[in-house]
PDB file of C-alpha atoms in Angstrom:
ATOM      1  CA  UNK A   1       9.040 -28.628 -38.825  1.00  0.00           C
ATOM      2  CA  UNK A   2       6.870 -30.868 -41.010  1.00  0.00           C
ATOM      3  CA  UNK A   3       8.387 -32.597 -44.428  1.00  0.00           C
ATOM      4  CA  UNK A   4       7.085 -30.107 -46.797  1.00  0.00           C
ATOM      5  CA  UNK A   5       8.235 -26.776 -44.643  1.00  0.00           C
ATOM      6  CA  UNK A   6      11.688 -28.290 -44.247  1.00  0.00           C
ATOM      7  CA  UNK A   7      11.995 -28.920 -47.875  1.00  0.00           C
ATOM      8  CA  UNK A   8      11.575 -25.115 -48.470  1.00  0.00           C
ATOM      9  CA  UNK A   9      13.588 -23.901 -45.626  1.00  0.00           C
ATOM     10  CA  UNK A  10      16.512 -26.618 -45.391  1.00  0.00           C
ATOM     11  CA  UNK A  11      18.498 -25.228 -48.227  1.00  0.00           C
ATOM     12  CA  UNK A  12      22.031 -23.894 -48.477  1.00  0.00           C
ATOM     13  CA  UNK A  13      25.062 -24.066 -46.406  1.00  0.00           C
ATOM     14  CA  UNK A  14      24.094 -26.176 -43.083  1.00  0.00           C
ATOM     15  CA  UNK A  15      27.440 -25.727 -41.372  1.00  0.00           C
ATOM     16  CA  UNK A  16      28.652 -28.670 -39.346  1.00  0.00           C
ATOM     17  CA  UNK A  17      29.970 -26.947 -36.294  1.00  0.00           C
ATOM     18  CA  UNK A  18      33.274 -28.485 -34.293  1.00  0.00           C
ATOM     19  CA  UNK A  19      32.937 -29.306 -30.813  1.00  0.00           C
ATOM     20  CA  UNK A  20      35.230 -27.153 -29.218  1.00  0.00           C
ATOM     21  CA  UNK A  21      37.084 -28.720 -26.039  1.00  0.00           C
ATOM     22  CA  UNK A  22      39.153 -26.625 -23.259  1.00  0.00           C
ATOM     23  CA  UNK A  23      42.518 -27.883 -22.537  1.00  0.00           C
ATOM     24  CA  UNK A  24      41.603 -30.360 -19.972  1.00  0.00           C
ATOM     25  CA  UNK A  25      39.418 -31.948 -22.850  1.00  0.00           C
ATOM     26  CA  UNK A  26      35.774 -30.757 -21.254  1.00  0.00           C
ATOM     27  CA  UNK A  27      33.578 -29.101 -23.856  1.00  0.00           C
ATOM     28  CA  UNK A  28      33.819 -25.432 -23.986  1.00  0.00           C
ATOM     29  CA  UNK A  29      30.182 -24.499 -24.179  1.00  0.00           C
ATOM     30  CA  UNK A  30      31.012 -20.548 -24.227  1.00  0.00           C
ATOM     31  CA  UNK A  31      33.281 -21.109 -27.476  1.00  0.00           C
ATOM     32  CA  UNK A  32      30.400 -23.271 -28.895  1.00  0.00           C
ATOM     33  CA  UNK A  33      28.096 -20.147 -28.588  1.00  0.00           C
ATOM     34  CA  UNK A  34      30.478 -18.088 -29.953  1.00  0.00           C
ATOM     35  CA  UNK A  35      30.861 -20.161 -33.093  1.00  0.00           C
ATOM     36  CA  UNK A  36      27.309 -20.543 -33.714  1.00  0.00           C
ATOM     37  CA  UNK A  37      26.578 -16.732 -33.388  1.00  0.00           C
ATOM     38  CA  UNK A  38      29.530 -15.903 -35.760  1.00  0.00           C
ATOM     39  CA  UNK A  39      28.007 -18.542 -38.230  1.00  0.00           C
ATOM     40  CA  UNK A  40      24.665 -16.993 -38.247  1.00  0.00           C
ATOM     41  CA  UNK A  41      26.056 -13.296 -38.609  1.00  0.00           C
ATOM     42  CA  UNK A  42      28.217 -14.733 -41.398  1.00  0.00           C
ATOM     43  CA  UNK A  43      25.084 -15.815 -43.422  1.00  0.00           C
ATOM     44  CA  UNK A  44      25.068 -19.603 -42.788  1.00  0.00           C
ATOM     45  CA  UNK A  45      21.527 -20.834 -43.460  1.00  0.00           C
ATOM     46  CA  UNK A  46      21.484 -23.506 -40.824  1.00  0.00           C
ATOM     47  CA  UNK A  47      23.388 -25.203 -38.198  1.00  0.00           C
ATOM     48  CA  UNK A  48      24.194 -28.691 -37.343  1.00  0.00           C
ATOM     49  CA  UNK A  49      26.598 -29.988 -34.335  1.00  0.00           C
ATOM     50  CA  UNK A  50      27.623 -33.769 -33.490  1.00  0.00           C
ATOM     51  CA  UNK A  51      27.810 -34.674 -37.019  1.00  0.00           C
ATOM     52  CA  UNK A  52      31.415 -36.018 -38.365  1.00  0.00           C
ATOM     53  CA  UNK A  53      33.136 -32.861 -37.781  1.00  0.00           C
ATOM     54  CA  UNK A  54      31.557 -32.750 -34.432  1.00  0.00           C
ATOM     55  CA  UNK A  55      33.349 -35.882 -33.201  1.00  0.00           C
ATOM     56  CA  UNK A  56      30.472 -37.613 -31.895  1.00  0.00           C
ATOM     57  CA  UNK A  57      32.198 -40.954 -31.335  1.00  0.00           C
ATOM     58  CA  UNK A  58      34.562 -39.003 -28.910  1.00  0.00           C
ATOM     59  CA  UNK A  59      31.391 -37.859 -26.843  1.00  0.00           C
ATOM     60  CA  UNK A  60      29.427 -39.897 -24.484  1.00  0.00           C
ATOM     61  CA  UNK A  61      25.523 -40.086 -25.284  1.00  0.00           C
ATOM     62  CA  UNK A  62      24.876 -37.885 -22.349  1.00  0.00           C
ATOM     63  CA  UNK A  63      27.555 -35.244 -24.096  1.00  0.00           C
ATOM     64  CA  UNK A  64      25.798 -35.284 -27.152  1.00  0.00           C
ATOM     65  CA  UNK A  65      22.844 -34.466 -25.935  1.00  0.00           C
ATOM     66  CA  UNK A  66      24.249 -31.766 -23.645  1.00  0.00           C
ATOM     67  CA  UNK A  67      25.908 -30.268 -27.021  1.00  0.00           C
ATOM     68  CA  UNK A  68      22.474 -30.371 -28.954  1.00  0.00           C
ATOM     69  CA  UNK A  69      20.743 -28.597 -25.907  1.00  0.00           C
ATOM     70  CA  UNK A  70      23.388 -25.765 -25.782  1.00  0.00           C
ATOM     71  CA  UNK A  71      23.483 -25.551 -29.542  1.00  0.00           C
ATOM     72  CA  UNK A  72      19.423 -25.226 -29.665  1.00  0.00           C
ATOM     73  CA  UNK A  73      19.375 -22.493 -27.246  1.00  0.00           C
ATOM     74  CA  UNK A  74      22.427 -20.400 -28.701  1.00  0.00           C
ATOM     75  CA  UNK A  75      20.737 -20.503 -32.008  1.00  0.00           C
ATOM     76  CA  UNK A  76      17.552 -19.132 -30.516  1.00  0.00           C
ATOM     77  CA  UNK A  77      15.483 -19.951 -33.942  1.00  0.00           C
ATOM     78  CA  UNK A  78      17.364 -17.553 -35.857  1.00  0.00           C
ATOM     79  CA  UNK A  79      18.105 -20.259 -38.443  1.00  0.00           C
ATOM     80  CA  UNK A  80      16.965 -24.250 -38.768  1.00  0.00           C
ATOM     81  CA  UNK A  81      18.819 -26.876 -36.377  1.00  0.00           C
ATOM     82  CA  UNK A  82      19.874 -29.948 -37.697  1.00  0.00           C
ATOM     83  CA  UNK A  83      21.887 -32.047 -35.246  1.00  0.00           C
ATOM     84  CA  UNK A  84      23.521 -35.484 -36.091  1.00  0.00           C
ATOM     85  CA  UNK A  85      21.935 -38.208 -34.125  1.00  0.00           C
ATOM     86  CA  UNK A  86      23.213 -41.390 -35.959  1.00  0.00           C
ATOM     87  CA  UNK A  87      25.417 -44.027 -34.171  1.00  0.00           C
ATOM     88  CA  UNK A  88      26.807 -47.410 -34.799  1.00  0.00           C
ATOM     89  CA  UNK A  89      24.268 -48.636 -32.164  1.00  0.00           C
ATOM     90  CA  UNK A  90      20.338 -48.846 -33.354  1.00  0.00           C
ATOM     91  CA  UNK A  91      18.932 -48.301 -29.781  1.00  0.00           C
ATOM     92  CA  UNK A  92      21.117 -45.435 -29.409  1.00  0.00           C
ATOM     93  CA  UNK A  93      20.315 -43.674 -32.476  1.00  0.00           C
ATOM     94  CA  UNK A  94      16.807 -43.779 -31.892  1.00  0.00           C
ATOM     95  CA  UNK A  95      17.369 -42.439 -28.492  1.00  0.00           C
ATOM     96  CA  UNK A  96      19.350 -39.555 -29.629  1.00  0.00           C
ATOM     97  CA  UNK A  97      16.905 -38.758 -32.465  1.00  0.00           C
ATOM     98  CA  UNK A  98      13.913 -38.658 -30.433  1.00  0.00           C
ATOM     99  CA  UNK A  99      16.106 -36.606 -27.796  1.00  0.00           C
ATOM    100  CA  UNK A 100      16.861 -34.163 -30.870  1.00  0.00           C
ATOM    101  CA  UNK A 101      12.930 -33.973 -31.548  1.00  0.00           C
ATOM    102  CA  UNK A 102      12.323 -33.009 -27.577  1.00  0.00           C
ATOM    103  CA  UNK A 103      14.833 -30.341 -27.705  1.00  0.00           C
ATOM    104  CA  UNK A 104      13.451 -28.746 -30.853  1.00  0.00           C
ATOM    105  CA  UNK A 105      15.583 -29.703 -33.707  1.00  0.00           C
ATOM    106  CA  UNK A 106      14.083 -29.059 -37.019  1.00  0.00           C
ATOM    107  CA  UNK A 107      15.577 -32.557 -38.561  1.00  0.00           C
ATOM    108  CA  UNK A 108      17.790 -34.793 -37.736  1.00  0.00           C
ATOM    109  CA  UNK A 109      20.851 -35.947 -39.641  1.00  0.00           C
ATOM    110  CA  UNK A 110      21.056 -39.752 -39.461  1.00  0.00           C
ATOM    111  CA  UNK A 111      24.715 -41.528 -40.424  1.00  0.00           C
ATOM    112  CA  UNK A 112      24.804 -44.686 -42.083  1.00  0.00           C
ATOM    113  CA  UNK A 113      25.921 -46.983 -39.169  1.00  0.00           C
ATOM    114  CA  UNK A 114      29.669 -47.782 -39.184  1.00  0.00           C
ATOM    115  CA  UNK A 115      32.162 -50.680 -38.562  1.00  0.00           C
ATOM    116  CA  UNK A 116      28.963 -53.111 -38.893  1.00  0.00           C
ATOM    117  CA  UNK A 117      28.702 -53.115 -42.486  1.00  0.00           C
ATOM    118  CA  UNK A 118      25.323 -54.028 -42.639  1.00  0.00           C
ATOM    119  CA  UNK A 119      23.460 -55.196 -45.820  1.00  0.00           C
ATOM    120  CA  UNK A 120      20.970 -53.025 -47.657  1.00  0.00           C
ATOM    121  CA  UNK A 121      17.857 -54.543 -46.203  1.00  0.00           C
ATOM    122  CA  UNK A 122      19.044 -54.008 -43.026  1.00  0.00           C
ATOM    123  CA  UNK A 123      19.701 -50.520 -43.605  1.00  0.00           C
ATOM    124  CA  UNK A 124      16.337 -50.401 -44.723  1.00  0.00           C
ATOM    125  CA  UNK A 125      14.999 -51.732 -41.599  1.00  0.00           C
ATOM    126  CA  UNK A 126      17.228 -49.435 -39.307  1.00  0.00           C
ATOM    127  CA  UNK A 127      16.353 -46.328 -41.008  1.00  0.00           C
ATOM    128  CA  UNK A 128      12.592 -47.017 -41.309  1.00  0.00           C
ATOM    129  CA  UNK A 129      12.534 -47.672 -37.464  1.00  0.00           C
ATOM    130  CA  UNK A 130      14.349 -44.338 -36.495  1.00  0.00           C
ATOM    131  CA  UNK A 131      12.120 -42.903 -39.053  1.00  0.00           C
ATOM    132  CA  UNK A 132       9.034 -44.276 -37.240  1.00  0.00           C
ATOM    133  CA  UNK A 133      10.128 -43.823 -33.882  1.00  0.00           C
ATOM    134  CA  UNK A 134       9.985 -39.938 -34.533  1.00  0.00           C
ATOM    135  CA  UNK A 135       7.777 -37.138 -36.054  1.00  0.00           C
ATOM    136  CA  UNK A 136      10.542 -34.996 -37.358  1.00  0.00           C
ATOM    137  CA  UNK A 137      12.228 -34.849 -40.691  1.00  0.00           C
ATOM    138  CA  UNK A 138      15.283 -37.082 -41.275  1.00  0.00           C
ATOM    139  CA  UNK A 139      17.974 -36.261 -43.681  1.00  0.00           C
ATOM    140  CA  UNK A 140      20.139 -39.754 -44.015  1.00  0.00           C
ATOM    141  CA  UNK A 141      24.155 -39.352 -43.963  1.00  0.00           C
ATOM    142  CA  UNK A 142      25.972 -41.228 -46.629  1.00  0.00           C
ATOM    143  CA  UNK A 143      29.709 -41.241 -46.069  1.00  0.00           C
ATOM    144  CA  UNK A 144      31.061 -44.720 -47.407  1.00  0.00           C
ATOM    145  CA  UNK A 145      34.740 -43.666 -46.944  1.00  0.00           C
ATOM    146  CA  UNK A 146      34.333 -43.606 -43.334  1.00  0.00           C
ATOM    147  CA  UNK A 147      31.080 -46.101 -42.484  1.00  0.00           C
ATOM    148  CA  UNK A 148      32.712 -48.861 -45.141  1.00  0.00           C
ATOM    149  CA  UNK A 149      29.199 -49.177 -46.209  1.00  0.00           C
ATOM    150  CA  UNK A 150      27.517 -47.266 -49.227  1.00  0.00           C
ATOM    151  CA  UNK A 151      23.878 -46.892 -49.135  1.00  0.00           C
ATOM    152  CA  UNK A 152      22.500 -47.820 -52.390  1.00  0.00           C
ATOM    153  CA  UNK A 153      20.370 -45.495 -54.413  1.00  0.00           C
ATOM    154  CA  UNK A 154      17.717 -48.554 -54.554  1.00  0.00           C
ATOM    155  CA  UNK A 155      17.758 -48.373 -51.143  1.00  0.00           C
ATOM    156  CA  UNK A 156      17.321 -44.863 -50.498  1.00  0.00           C
ATOM    157  CA  UNK A 157      14.577 -44.564 -52.992  1.00  0.00           C
ATOM    158  CA  UNK A 158      12.712 -47.374 -51.147  1.00  0.00           C
ATOM    159  CA  UNK A 159      13.264 -45.546 -48.051  1.00  0.00           C
ATOM    160  CA  UNK A 160      11.789 -42.504 -49.531  1.00  0.00           C
ATOM    161  CA  UNK A 161       8.621 -43.755 -51.026  1.00  0.00           C
ATOM    162  CA  UNK A 162       8.075 -45.686 -47.562  1.00  0.00           C
ATOM    163  CA  UNK A 163       9.110 -43.048 -45.202  1.00  0.00           C
ATOM    164  CA  UNK A 164       7.494 -39.451 -45.783  1.00  0.00           C
ATOM    165  CA  UNK A 165       9.630 -37.666 -43.199  1.00  0.00           C
ATOM    166  CA  UNK A 166      12.952 -38.964 -44.771  1.00  0.00           C
ATOM    167  CA  UNK A 167      13.296 -35.763 -46.852  1.00  0.00           C
ATOM    168  CA  UNK A 168      17.029 -35.933 -47.946  1.00  0.00           C
ATOM    169  CA  UNK A 169      20.488 -37.406 -47.948  1.00  0.00           C
ATOM    170  CA  UNK A 170      23.848 -35.789 -47.298  1.00  0.00           C
ATOM    171  CA  UNK A 171      26.145 -37.535 -49.838  1.00  0.00           C
ATOM    172  CA  UNK A 172      29.889 -37.586 -48.696  1.00  0.00           C
ATOM    173  CA  UNK A 173      30.311 -39.622 -52.214  1.00  0.00           C
ATOM    174  CA  UNK A 174      33.117 -39.215 -54.983  1.00  0.00           C
ATOM    175  CA  UNK A 175      30.667 -41.000 -57.276  1.00  0.00           C
ATOM    176  CA  UNK A 176      29.078 -38.603 -58.852  1.00  0.00           C
ATOM    177  CA  UNK A 177      27.127 -40.793 -61.038  1.00  0.00           C
ATOM    178  CA  UNK A 178      25.634 -42.180 -57.993  1.00  0.00           C
ATOM    179  CA  UNK A 179      24.423 -38.881 -56.579  1.00  0.00           C
ATOM    180  CA  UNK A 180      22.877 -38.052 -60.179  1.00  0.00           C
ATOM    181  CA  UNK A 181      20.938 -41.174 -59.741  1.00  0.00           C
ATOM    182  CA  UNK A 182      19.910 -40.114 -56.184  1.00  0.00           C
ATOM    183  CA  UNK A 183      17.519 -37.395 -57.802  1.00  0.00           C
ATOM    184  CA  UNK A 184      16.580 -39.577 -60.653  1.00  0.00           C
ATOM    185  CA  UNK A 185      14.997 -42.134 -58.555  1.00  0.00           C
ATOM    186  CA  UNK A 186      14.051 -40.170 -55.426  1.00  0.00           C
ATOM    187  CA  UNK A 187      12.567 -36.959 -57.431  1.00  0.00           C
ATOM    188  CA  UNK A 188      13.982 -33.963 -57.995  1.00  0.00           C
ATOM    189  CA  UNK A 189      12.249 -32.465 -54.684  1.00  0.00           C
ATOM    190  CA  UNK A 190      14.447 -34.877 -52.666  1.00  0.00           C
ATOM    191  CA  UNK A 191      16.809 -32.740 -50.819  1.00  0.00           C
ATOM    192  CA  UNK A 192      20.397 -33.669 -51.955  1.00  0.00           C
ATOM    193  CA  UNK A 193      23.490 -32.283 -49.986  1.00  0.00           C
ATOM    194  CA  UNK A 194      27.003 -32.416 -50.625  1.00  0.00           C
ATOM    195  CA  UNK A 195      29.136 -33.662 -47.968  1.00  0.00           C
ATOM    196  CA  UNK A 196      32.302 -33.322 -50.471  1.00  0.00           C
ATOM    197  CA  UNK A 197      33.892 -30.070 -50.637  1.00  0.00           C
ATOM    198  CA  UNK A 198      35.021 -29.911 -54.108  1.00  0.00           C
ATOM    199  CA  UNK A 199      31.349 -31.227 -55.349  1.00  0.00           C
ATOM    200  CA  UNK A 200      29.321 -28.520 -53.414  1.00  0.00           C
ATOM    201  CA  UNK A 201      29.222 -26.163 -56.485  1.00  0.00           C
ATOM    202  CA  UNK A 202      28.763 -29.310 -58.826  1.00  0.00           C
ATOM    203  CA  UNK A 203      25.959 -30.724 -56.840  1.00  0.00           C
ATOM    204  CA  UNK A 204      23.747 -27.357 -57.064  1.00  0.00           C
ATOM    205  CA  UNK A 205      24.031 -27.628 -60.683  1.00  0.00           C
ATOM    206  CA  UNK A 206      22.391 -31.216 -60.695  1.00  0.00           C
ATOM    207  CA  UNK A 207      19.913 -29.995 -58.762  1.00  0.00           C
ATOM    208  CA  UNK A 208      21.459 -30.109 -54.746  1.00  0.00           C
ATOM    209  CA  UNK A 209      19.536 -28.594 -52.134  1.00  0.00           C
ATOM    210  CA  UNK A 210      22.909 -27.202 -50.614  1.00  0.00           C
ATOM    211  CA  UNK A 211      25.837 -28.626 -48.889  1.00  0.00           C
ATOM    212  CA  UNK A 212      27.118 -29.611 -45.441  1.00  0.00           C
ATOM    213  CA  UNK A 213      30.843 -28.510 -45.617  1.00  0.00           C
ATOM    214  CA  UNK A 214      33.466 -28.531 -42.995  1.00  0.00           C
ATOM    215  CA  UNK A 215      35.205 -25.755 -44.788  1.00  0.00           C
ATOM    216  CA  UNK A 216      32.219 -23.525 -43.569  1.00  0.00           C
ATOM    217  CA  UNK A 217      33.968 -23.881 -40.193  1.00  0.00           C
ATOM    218  CA  UNK A 218      36.603 -21.155 -41.413  1.00  0.00           C
ATOM    219  CA  UNK A 219      34.967 -19.594 -44.462  1.00  0.00           C
ATOM    220  CA  UNK A 220      30.976 -19.581 -43.411  1.00  0.00           C
ATOM    221  CA  UNK A 221      30.388 -16.504 -45.643  1.00  0.00           C
ATOM    222  CA  UNK A 222      31.728 -17.987 -48.696  1.00  0.00           C
ATOM    223  CA  UNK A 223      30.532 -21.400 -48.351  1.00  0.00           C
ATOM    224  CA  UNK A 224      27.371 -19.824 -47.889  1.00  0.00           C
ATOM    225  CA  UNK A 225      27.780 -17.445 -51.022  1.00  0.00           C
ATOM    226  CA  UNK A 226      28.226 -20.349 -53.341  1.00  0.00           C
ATOM    227  CA  UNK A 227      24.612 -21.185 -52.586  1.00  0.00           C
ATOM    228  CA  UNK A 228      23.061 -17.580 -52.611  1.00  0.00           C
ATOM    229  CA  UNK A 229      25.214 -16.771 -55.984  1.00  0.00           C
ATOM    230  CA  UNK A 230      23.984 -19.967 -57.525  1.00  0.00           C
ATOM    231  CA  UNK A 231      20.193 -19.481 -56.357  1.00  0.00           C
ATOM    232  CA  UNK A 232      20.346 -15.941 -57.855  1.00  0.00           C
ATOM    233  CA  UNK A 233      21.447 -17.233 -61.167  1.00  0.00           C
ATOM    234  CA  UNK A 234      25.068 -15.832 -60.707  1.00  0.00           C
ATOM    235  CA  UNK A 235      26.836 -19.142 -62.014  1.00  0.00           C
ATOM    236  CA  UNK A 236      30.284 -17.342 -62.638  1.00  0.00           C
ATOM    237  CA  UNK A 237      30.184 -15.962 -59.112  1.00  0.00           C
ATOM    238  CA  UNK A 238      29.498 -19.447 -57.635  1.00  0.00           C
ATOM    239  CA  UNK A 239      32.497 -21.068 -59.823  1.00  0.00           C
ATOM    240  CA  UNK A 240      34.976 -18.380 -58.506  1.00  0.00           C
ATOM    241  CA  UNK A 241      34.037 -19.368 -55.046  1.00  0.00           C
ATOM    242  CA  UNK A 242      34.158 -23.040 -56.062  1.00  0.00           C
ATOM    243  CA  UNK A 243      37.875 -22.554 -57.393  1.00  0.00           C
ATOM    244  CA  UNK A 244      38.895 -20.176 -54.659  1.00  0.00           C
ATOM    245  CA  UNK A 245      38.096 -22.205 -51.998  1.00  0.00           C
ATOM    246  CA  UNK A 246      39.808 -25.071 -53.374  1.00  0.00           C
ATOM    247  CA  UNK A 247      43.395 -24.956 -51.728  1.00  0.00           C
ATOM    248  CA  UNK A 248      41.630 -24.558 -48.495  1.00  0.00           C
ATOM    249  CA  UNK A 249      39.576 -27.550 -49.377  1.00  0.00           C
ATOM    250  CA  UNK A 250      42.451 -29.925 -49.910  1.00  0.00           C
ATOM    251  CA  UNK A 251      44.749 -28.757 -47.130  1.00  0.00           C
ATOM    252  CA  UNK A 252      41.700 -29.423 -44.583  1.00  0.00           C
ATOM    253  CA  UNK A 253      41.536 -32.957 -45.655  1.00  0.00           C
ATOM    254  CA  UNK A 254      45.263 -34.059 -45.840  1.00  0.00           C
ATOM    255  CA  UNK A 255      44.364 -35.292 -42.313  1.00  0.00           C
ATOM    256  CA  UNK A 256      41.401 -37.231 -40.859  1.00  0.00           C
ATOM    257  CA  UNK A 257      38.559 -34.351 -40.530  1.00  0.00           C
ATOM    258  CA  UNK A 258      38.386 -32.375 -38.134  1.00  0.00           C
ATOM    259  CA  UNK A 259      41.914 -32.722 -37.224  1.00  0.00           C
ATOM    260  CA  UNK A 260      43.258 -30.152 -39.763  1.00  0.00           C
ATOM    261  CA  UNK A 261      40.252 -28.170 -39.358  1.00  0.00           C
ATOM    262  CA  UNK A 262      40.862 -27.727 -35.388  1.00  0.00           C
ATOM    263  CA  UNK A 263      44.476 -26.962 -36.040  1.00  0.00           C
ATOM    264  CA  UNK A 264      43.133 -23.888 -38.221  1.00  0.00           C
ATOM    265  CA  UNK A 265      40.970 -22.764 -36.117  1.00  0.00           C
ATOM    266  CA  UNK A 266      43.341 -22.718 -33.453  1.00  0.00           C
ATOM    267  CA  UNK A 267      45.667 -20.927 -35.377  1.00  0.00           C
ATOM    268  CA  UNK A 268      42.668 -18.158 -35.907  1.00  0.00           C
ATOM    269  CA  UNK A 269      42.456 -17.921 -32.089  1.00  0.00           C
ATOM    270  CA  UNK A 270      38.901 -19.364 -32.468  1.00  0.00           C
ATOM    271  CA  UNK A 271      39.015 -22.432 -30.448  1.00  0.00           C
ATOM    272  CA  UNK A 272      41.528 -24.450 -28.242  1.00  0.00           C
ATOM    273  CA  UNK A 273      43.057 -26.697 -30.979  1.00  0.00           C
ATOM    274  CA  UNK A 274      42.381 -29.824 -28.946  1.00  0.00           C
ATOM    275  CA  UNK A 275      40.986 -33.128 -29.961  1.00  0.00           C
ATOM    276  CA  UNK A 276      40.221 -36.246 -27.859  1.00  0.00           C
ATOM    277  CA  UNK A 277      41.950 -39.621 -28.506  1.00  0.00           C
ATOM    278  CA  UNK A 278      42.199 -41.481 -30.865  1.00  0.00           C
ATOM    279  CA  UNK A 279      42.317 -38.111 -32.972  1.00  0.00           C
ATOM    280  CA  UNK A 280      44.828 -35.864 -32.379  1.00  0.00           C
ATOM    281  CA  UNK A 281      46.156 -32.657 -34.017  1.00  0.00           C
ATOM    282  CA  UNK A 282      48.022 -33.310 -37.625  1.00  0.00           C
ATOM    283  CA  UNK A 283      51.930 -33.417 -37.661  1.00  0.00           C
ATOM    284  CA  UNK A 284      53.924 -30.167 -37.612  1.00  0.00           C
ATOM    285  CA  UNK A 285      54.815 -30.383 -40.949  1.00  0.00           C
ATOM    286  CA  UNK A 286      51.278 -30.591 -41.814  1.00  0.00           C
ATOM    287  CA  UNK A 287      50.294 -27.942 -39.514  1.00  0.00           C
ATOM    288  CA  UNK A 288      53.127 -25.601 -41.202  1.00  0.00           C
ATOM    289  CA  UNK A 289      51.303 -26.109 -44.583  1.00  0.00           C
ATOM    290  CA  UNK A 290      47.902 -25.327 -43.077  1.00  0.00           C
ATOM    291  CA  UNK A 291      49.062 -22.209 -41.645  1.00  0.00           C
ATOM    292  CA  UNK A 292      50.623 -21.368 -44.931  1.00  0.00           C
ATOM    293  CA  UNK A 293      47.410 -21.749 -46.878  1.00  0.00           C
ATOM    294  CA  UNK A 294      45.282 -19.993 -44.228  1.00  0.00           C
ATOM    295  CA  UNK A 295      47.236 -16.958 -44.737  1.00  0.00           C
ATOM    296  CA  UNK A 296      45.602 -16.578 -48.038  1.00  0.00           C
ATOM    297  CA  UNK A 297      42.419 -16.669 -46.607  1.00  0.00           C
ATOM    298  CA  UNK A 298      42.117 -14.924 -43.252  1.00  0.00           C
ATOM    299  CA  UNK A 299      44.335 -12.625 -41.233  1.00  0.00           C
ATOM    300  CA  UNK A 300      45.903 -14.968 -38.310  1.00  0.00           C
ATOM    301  CA  UNK A 301      46.545 -13.370 -35.036  1.00  0.00           C
ATOM    302  CA  UNK A 302      50.228 -12.797 -33.768  1.00  0.00           C
ATOM    303  CA  UNK A 303      49.401 -14.702 -30.737  1.00  0.00           C
ATOM    304  CA  UNK A 304      47.086 -17.971 -30.698  1.00  0.00           C
ATOM    305  CA  UNK A 305      45.710 -20.385 -28.496  1.00  0.00           C
ATOM    306  CA  UNK A 306      48.491 -22.868 -27.824  1.00  0.00           C
ATOM    307  CA  UNK A 307      47.624 -26.540 -28.556  1.00  0.00           C
ATOM    308  CA  UNK A 308      49.290 -27.887 -25.007  1.00  0.00           C
TER     309      UNK A 308
END
């Protein structure tokens, strides 16, 4: 998929799917396929794996490639595929992005390197080098709360000007003034996605292309419908969904994502609620709160997959 085509097709709810594990911590590939089919049947517009919600730092490089391969095969061309390929290691990021291209991904989601706290000049050089190493479109992922580095609008605008295949950014950025300035400086055709659940609806109002929301793992139909309603001009319906999902959004982020999310999916019987250390399930008190909130959204089975 080339940049122009990607800018037309990569709109709506791009669901960042969890990486399901078996109780022995191996990757549960059959469940990954079931989750992908459920999302597509629920109206999700595109699929992403191995982003923050997919626990990439808990996976080996080989496992990340394997998850991308299995996901691509399961999607089977039904919706666009945008895997996360970023890392704190520059060469690893290029390798994973090249692998995504080889596999057949429609675009790559590349995170701002975490822990290192690179300068803006270094970030420009990093993303420019990744861009030059592949031909597929790139969506930059800016999440300063987890990377400790904010990609400045000026740096993003420079990358947009110099790199034809950098087509957008996922902004997990609570600074709404910042995200407004992204489109002002990068152009209204630049793809701006919300990675903050409570900003999915507001981001559409300023010209956003959609959202990459962890909550889509629980309510894929309604997260997708926010975009569909807005796109049809039904502002009231989009607004209603925004407020309807707010309690669920809130509880899913009372601990580090995807811990509450995996607990919730376990309660739904969708996955084994397993994370790899240093990540772990939330406290029992928070799990009780998650279950209470979840009851308002889905019918929970009487018996669910135990965590141990």
